[in-house]
DNA sequence: AACCGTTTTTGACATAAGTCAAAAGAAAAC
DNA sequence: GTTTTCTTTTGACTTATGTCAAAAACGGTT
């Protein structure tokens, strides 16, 4: 999904506004398995996924990867607190498939927020949407059996569920790979 | 914490702006055990807690209450998606102690967002803060033992942990009351 | 201070999911 | 097309937490 289409679908920007806003982003092609940011670094960019997909994950003390979120087409991908508060990231951001993304720097983002009231509103709407989704996941994780959690996954990320390694999904859902493998049958 | 102090701590509002904004809120005293909104209703108001505390919860199919969040002093309390999208609430909002709150209607909130760019920014900042906290809880719930989850609770809500019934905390943490009781020793 | 209702604790047992280890299957590299 | 590496499945056993039920502790009210 194109960035300008996405923006216009949320807020009625004028054509010249839209053009100005999009011009602050940079379109990039990113090959699979690219790390956009590593744990401990301060995130410099926010990404919008036109095509492809990625995930955020962190490492537990024992070194195991825990997938924290999947980012599909038409979503913003970032290490939220690192990007907006410019603090070291807890998460790795990884591109999982060859992807086309629009990236924007923190400075440019602030500039747009400052310049366009509507952009600030868009930021608020996107944040609240994300908040709602995280709350949904929380409810799934907290009070559902492993089987129901997998069903939540299929509902929330229908397109992604079949494209990533089992282990990524298992850790996303808070269960072991073995358990997920048993459930899928 | 006073509303105006809280607002000013996040964004440098001018005195007259601050006064205008606060005038759109209504200060109310609410006795404990009051239900601010019930499951299925559309949330008409957003609340800022000057003093006291509340929680949001929902009912599982088997009728058990599940605490979803606690709201303490200096926080906004709402059924986020119901208030902002004006859809039926999944949650109950309950005041747990005699409280003083500032409430604002959805229309007035929109009006403030529209009138003040800075207010929109505040909305974004508050949303992202909440998002970060929910993600924290998610990580605690997802990958920690019951004992560690209780420690997360003490860290996140130090003031609240000793003021609410055990059952509320247990369901908030995704465990049974019996388990929590055993842990606390 | 004795009573009643609510909340918390304790006990015995059940179970979903985790752990460890190895085999089978798929994908990538040569 | 064969080898190597990575991913998924299967099996046997362990464990943390849940369930159900009853007893104890607490808090408010008369």
Short mmCIF file of N, CA and C in Angstrom, two decimals, chain A residues 58 60-61 66-69 80-81 84-85 90-91 110 112-124 127-132 134-139 141-143 148 170-175, chain B residues 58 60-61 66-69 80-81 84-85 90-91 110 112-124 127-132 134-139 141-143 148 170-175:
data_model
loop_
_atom_site.label_atom_id
_atom_site.label_comp_id
_atom_site.label_asym_id
_atom_site.label_seq_id
_atom_site.Cartn_x
_atom_site.Cartn_y
_atom_site.Cartn_z
N UNK A 58 13.07 -9.28 20.99
CA UNK A 58 14.14 -9.02 21.94
C UNK A 58 14.72 -10.33 22.42
N UNK A 60 15.83 -12.74 25.53
CA UNK A 60 15.72 -12.98 26.96
C UNK A 60 17.11 -13.23 27.53
N UNK A 61 17.19 -13.24 28.85
CA UNK A 61 18.48 -13.45 29.51
C UNK A 61 19.16 -14.72 29.01
N UNK A 66 12.46 -13.47 21.46
CA UNK A 66 11.03 -13.36 21.69
C UNK A 66 10.46 -12.35 20.71
N UNK A 67 9.63 -12.83 19.81
CA UNK A 67 9.01 -11.92 18.85
C UNK A 67 7.98 -11.08 19.58
N UNK A 68 8.07 -9.77 19.34
CA UNK A 68 7.19 -8.87 20.07
C UNK A 68 6.04 -8.40 19.20
N UNK A 69 6.32 -8.20 17.92
CA UNK A 69 5.23 -7.79 17.03
C UNK A 69 5.59 -8.12 15.59
N UNK A 80 8.87 1.82 19.10
CA UNK A 80 8.14 3.04 19.46
C UNK A 80 8.87 3.94 20.43
N UNK A 81 9.19 3.41 21.62
CA UNK A 81 9.77 4.32 22.61
C UNK A 81 11.15 4.80 22.21
N UNK A 84 10.51 7.63 19.44
CA UNK A 84 9.86 8.87 19.87
C UNK A 84 10.55 9.53 21.06
N UNK A 85 11.16 8.72 21.90
CA UNK A 85 11.83 9.32 23.05
C UNK A 85 13.35 9.36 22.87
N UNK A 90 14.94 -1.47 23.22
CA UNK A 90 14.93 -2.79 23.86
C UNK A 90 14.85 -3.85 22.77
N UNK A 91 14.36 -3.43 21.60
CA UNK A 91 14.05 -4.40 20.56
C UNK A 91 14.99 -4.35 19.36
N UNK A 110 9.27 15.06 13.54
CA UNK A 110 8.93 16.17 14.43
C UNK A 110 8.56 17.41 13.63
N UNK A 112 7.25 17.50 10.68
CA UNK A 112 5.90 17.34 10.11
C UNK A 112 4.83 17.51 11.19
N UNK A 113 5.11 16.96 12.36
CA UNK A 113 4.16 17.11 13.46
C UNK A 113 3.98 18.60 13.78
N UNK A 114 5.10 19.32 13.71
CA UNK A 114 5.07 20.73 14.04
C UNK A 114 4.36 21.54 12.97
N UNK A 115 4.63 21.19 11.74
CA UNK A 115 4.11 21.95 10.60
C UNK A 115 2.62 21.71 10.38
N UNK A 116 2.22 20.46 10.52
CA UNK A 116 0.83 20.11 10.22
C UNK A 116 0.07 19.60 11.44
N UNK A 117 -0.88 20.35 11.83
CA UNK A 117 -1.78 19.92 12.90
C UNK A 117 -2.38 18.56 12.53
N UNK A 118 -2.77 18.41 11.28
CA UNK A 118 -3.37 17.16 10.81
C UNK A 118 -2.44 15.96 10.96
N UNK A 119 -1.16 16.25 10.85
CA UNK A 119 -0.18 15.18 10.97
C UNK A 119 -0.11 14.71 12.42
N UNK A 120 -0.21 15.65 13.29
CA UNK A 120 -0.23 15.33 14.72
C UNK A 120 -1.44 14.44 15.02
N UNK A 121 -2.55 14.81 14.40
CA UNK A 121 -3.75 14.02 14.59
C UNK A 121 -3.55 12.60 14.06
N UNK A 122 -2.93 12.53 12.90
CA UNK A 122 -2.65 11.21 12.33
C UNK A 122 -1.80 10.39 13.30
N UNK A 123 -0.82 11.04 13.88
CA UNK A 123 0.02 10.35 14.85
C UNK A 123 -0.78 9.82 16.01
N UNK A 124 -1.72 10.63 16.46
CA UNK A 124 -2.57 10.20 17.57
C UNK A 124 -3.43 9.01 17.16
N UNK A 127 -1.37 5.89 16.86
CA UNK A 127 -0.97 5.41 18.19
C UNK A 127 -2.12 4.67 18.88
N UNK A 128 -3.31 5.26 18.78
CA UNK A 128 -4.46 4.64 19.44
C UNK A 128 -4.83 3.32 18.78
N UNK A 129 -4.68 3.26 17.48
CA UNK A 129 -4.96 2.00 16.79
C UNK A 129 -4.00 0.91 17.29
N UNK A 130 -2.74 1.30 17.37
CA UNK A 130 -1.73 0.35 17.84
C UNK A 130 -2.03 -0.06 19.28
N UNK A 131 -2.38 0.91 20.09
CA UNK A 131 -2.72 0.64 21.48
C UNK A 131 -3.84 -0.40 21.57
N UNK A 132 -4.87 -0.20 20.77
CA UNK A 132 -6.00 -1.14 20.76
C UNK A 132 -5.54 -2.54 20.39
N UNK A 134 -2.53 -3.85 20.70
CA UNK A 134 -1.69 -4.45 21.74
C UNK A 134 -2.58 -4.94 22.88
N UNK A 135 -3.59 -4.16 23.20
CA UNK A 135 -4.52 -4.58 24.25
C UNK A 135 -5.21 -5.88 23.84
N UNK A 136 -5.59 -5.99 22.59
CA UNK A 136 -6.19 -7.24 22.10
C UNK A 136 -5.26 -8.42 22.29
N UNK A 137 -4.02 -8.22 21.93
CA UNK A 137 -3.07 -9.31 22.08
C UNK A 137 -2.94 -9.68 23.55
N UNK A 138 -2.86 -8.65 24.37
CA UNK A 138 -2.73 -8.88 25.80
C UNK A 138 -3.86 -9.76 26.31
N UNK A 139 -5.07 -9.46 25.90
CA UNK A 139 -6.21 -10.25 26.34
C UNK A 139 -6.11 -11.68 25.85
N UNK A 141 -3.34 -13.34 25.12
CA UNK A 141 -2.25 -14.00 25.83
C UNK A 141 -2.65 -14.34 27.25
N UNK A 142 -3.34 -13.38 27.85
CA UNK A 142 -3.56 -13.49 29.28
C UNK A 142 -4.61 -14.52 29.65
N UNK A 143 -5.64 -14.67 28.84
CA UNK A 143 -6.76 -15.49 29.30
C UNK A 143 -7.21 -16.55 28.33
N UNK A 148 -6.42 -21.21 21.54
CA UNK A 148 -7.16 -19.97 21.25
C UNK A 148 -6.20 -18.85 20.84
N UNK A 170 5.54 -18.81 17.65
CA UNK A 170 5.42 -19.40 18.98
C UNK A 170 5.84 -18.39 20.06
N UNK A 171 6.97 -17.74 19.86
CA UNK A 171 7.43 -16.81 20.89
C UNK A 171 6.53 -15.58 20.93
N UNK A 172 6.02 -15.19 19.78
CA UNK A 172 5.05 -14.08 19.75
C UNK A 172 3.84 -14.40 20.61
N UNK A 173 3.42 -15.65 20.57
CA UNK A 173 2.22 -16.06 21.30
C UNK A 173 2.51 -16.52 22.73
N UNK A 174 3.77 -16.47 23.10
CA UNK A 174 4.10 -16.86 24.47
C UNK A 174 3.99 -18.34 24.71
N UNK A 175 4.40 -19.13 23.77
CA UNK A 175 4.43 -20.57 23.99
C UNK A 175 5.66 -21.14 23.30
N UNK B 58 -13.40 -6.57 32.44
CA UNK B 58 -14.47 -7.14 31.62
C UNK B 58 -14.86 -8.49 32.18
N UNK B 60 -15.55 -12.48 31.62
CA UNK B 60 -15.35 -13.61 30.72
C UNK B 60 -16.67 -14.36 30.55
N UNK B 61 -16.68 -15.25 29.58
CA UNK B 61 -17.91 -16.00 29.30
C UNK B 61 -18.45 -16.66 30.57
N UNK B 66 -12.28 -9.85 34.93
CA UNK B 66 -10.86 -9.76 34.61
C UNK B 66 -10.45 -8.29 34.61
N UNK B 67 -9.62 -7.94 35.56
CA UNK B 67 -9.15 -6.56 35.60
C UNK B 67 -8.21 -6.31 34.45
N UNK B 68 -8.45 -5.23 33.73
CA UNK B 68 -7.65 -4.97 32.55
C UNK B 68 -6.60 -3.90 32.81
N UNK B 69 -6.96 -2.93 33.63
CA UNK B 69 -5.98 -1.88 33.96
C UNK B 69 -6.36 -1.16 35.24
N UNK B 80 -10.63 3.26 26.10
CA UNK B 80 -10.04 3.98 24.96
C UNK B 80 -10.82 3.88 23.67
N UNK B 81 -11.02 2.66 23.17
CA UNK B 81 -11.66 2.57 21.86
C UNK B 81 -13.10 3.03 21.90
N UNK B 84 -12.94 7.04 21.99
CA UNK B 84 -12.43 7.72 20.80
C UNK B 84 -13.14 7.32 19.51
N UNK B 85 -13.60 6.09 19.48
CA UNK B 85 -14.29 5.67 18.25
C UNK B 85 -15.80 5.62 18.42
N UNK B 90 -16.09 -2.65 25.60
CA UNK B 90 -15.89 -4.03 26.02
C UNK B 90 -15.73 -4.06 27.55
N UNK B 91 -15.36 -2.91 28.09
CA UNK B 91 -14.98 -2.87 29.50
C UNK B 91 -15.97 -2.13 30.39
N UNK B 110 -12.84 16.57 21.20
CA UNK B 110 -12.61 16.81 19.77
C UNK B 110 -12.42 18.30 19.50
N UNK B 112 -11.26 20.51 21.54
CA UNK B 112 -9.93 20.93 22.00
C UNK B 112 -8.84 20.45 21.04
N UNK B 113 -9.00 19.23 20.57
CA UNK B 113 -8.02 18.71 19.60
C UNK B 113 -8.01 19.60 18.36
N UNK B 114 -9.19 20.02 17.97
CA UNK B 114 -9.32 20.83 16.76
C UNK B 114 -8.75 22.23 16.98
N UNK B 115 -9.06 22.78 18.14
CA UNK B 115 -8.68 24.17 18.42
C UNK B 115 -7.18 24.33 18.68
N UNK B 116 -6.62 23.35 19.40
CA UNK B 116 -5.21 23.47 19.79
C UNK B 116 -4.35 22.34 19.21
N UNK B 117 -3.47 22.74 18.35
CA UNK B 117 -2.48 21.81 17.83
C UNK B 117 -1.76 21.13 19.00
N UNK B 118 -1.41 21.94 20.00
CA UNK B 118 -0.69 21.41 21.16
C UNK B 118 -1.48 20.34 21.90
N UNK B 119 -2.77 20.48 21.83
CA UNK B 119 -3.62 19.51 22.54
C UNK B 119 -3.56 18.18 21.80
N UNK B 120 -3.54 18.27 20.50
CA UNK B 120 -3.42 17.07 19.69
C UNK B 120 -2.09 16.37 20.01
N UNK B 121 -1.07 17.17 20.16
CA UNK B 121 0.23 16.61 20.51
C UNK B 121 0.18 15.93 21.87
N UNK B 122 -0.48 16.58 22.80
CA UNK B 122 -0.63 15.98 24.12
C UNK B 122 -1.33 14.63 24.02
N UNK B 123 -2.36 14.60 23.19
CA UNK B 123 -3.08 13.35 22.99
C UNK B 123 -2.16 12.26 22.46
N UNK B 124 -1.31 12.66 21.54
CA UNK B 124 -0.37 11.70 20.99
C UNK B 124 0.61 11.21 22.05
N UNK B 127 -1.08 8.90 24.49
CA UNK B 127 -1.35 7.60 23.85
C UNK B 127 -0.10 6.74 23.79
N UNK B 128 1.00 7.37 23.41
CA UNK B 128 2.24 6.60 23.29
C UNK B 128 2.74 6.14 24.65
N UNK B 129 2.54 6.97 25.66
CA UNK B 129 2.93 6.55 27.00
C UNK B 129 2.13 5.32 27.42
N UNK B 130 0.84 5.38 27.15
CA UNK B 130 -0.03 4.26 27.50
C UNK B 130 0.38 3.02 26.71
N UNK B 131 0.65 3.23 25.43
CA UNK B 131 1.09 2.12 24.58
C UNK B 131 2.33 1.44 25.16
N UNK B 132 3.28 2.26 25.57
CA UNK B 132 4.51 1.72 26.16
C UNK B 132 4.21 0.90 27.41
N UNK B 134 1.40 -0.62 28.22
CA UNK B 134 0.68 -1.86 27.90
C UNK B 134 1.67 -2.89 27.35
N UNK B 135 2.60 -2.42 26.55
CA UNK B 135 3.62 -3.33 26.02
C UNK B 135 4.45 -3.92 27.17
N UNK B 136 4.76 -3.09 28.14
CA UNK B 136 5.48 -3.59 29.31
C UNK B 136 4.72 -4.70 30.02
N UNK B 137 3.45 -4.45 30.20
CA UNK B 137 2.65 -5.45 30.88
C UNK B 137 2.63 -6.73 30.06
N UNK B 138 2.45 -6.54 28.77
CA UNK B 138 2.43 -7.70 27.88
C UNK B 138 3.67 -8.55 28.04
N UNK B 139 4.81 -7.90 28.07
CA UNK B 139 6.06 -8.64 28.23
C UNK B 139 6.10 -9.36 29.58
N UNK B 141 3.52 -10.38 31.37
CA UNK B 141 2.55 -11.48 31.36
C UNK B 141 3.06 -12.64 30.52
N UNK B 142 3.66 -12.28 29.41
CA UNK B 142 3.96 -13.30 28.41
C UNK B 142 5.13 -14.18 28.80
N UNK B 143 6.13 -13.61 29.43
CA UNK B 143 7.35 -14.38 29.60
C UNK B 143 7.89 -14.43 31.00
N UNK B 148 7.37 -13.28 39.18
CA UNK B 148 7.93 -12.10 38.50
C UNK B 148 6.83 -11.13 38.08
N UNK B 170 -4.95 -10.32 40.98
CA UNK B 170 -4.70 -11.63 40.39
C UNK B 170 -5.19 -11.68 38.95
N UNK B 171 -6.41 -11.22 38.73
CA UNK B 171 -6.94 -11.29 37.36
C UNK B 171 -6.19 -10.32 36.44
N UNK B 172 -5.76 -9.20 37.01
CA UNK B 172 -4.95 -8.27 36.21
C UNK B 172 -3.67 -8.95 35.74
N UNK B 173 -3.11 -9.77 36.60
CA UNK B 173 -1.83 -10.42 36.29
C UNK B 173 -2.00 -11.76 35.58
N UNK B 174 -3.24 -12.13 35.33
CA UNK B 174 -3.48 -13.38 34.61
C UNK B 174 -3.17 -14.61 35.42
N UNK B 175 -3.53 -14.58 36.68
CA UNK B 175 -3.35 -15.78 37.49
C UNK B 175 -4.53 -15.87 38.45
#
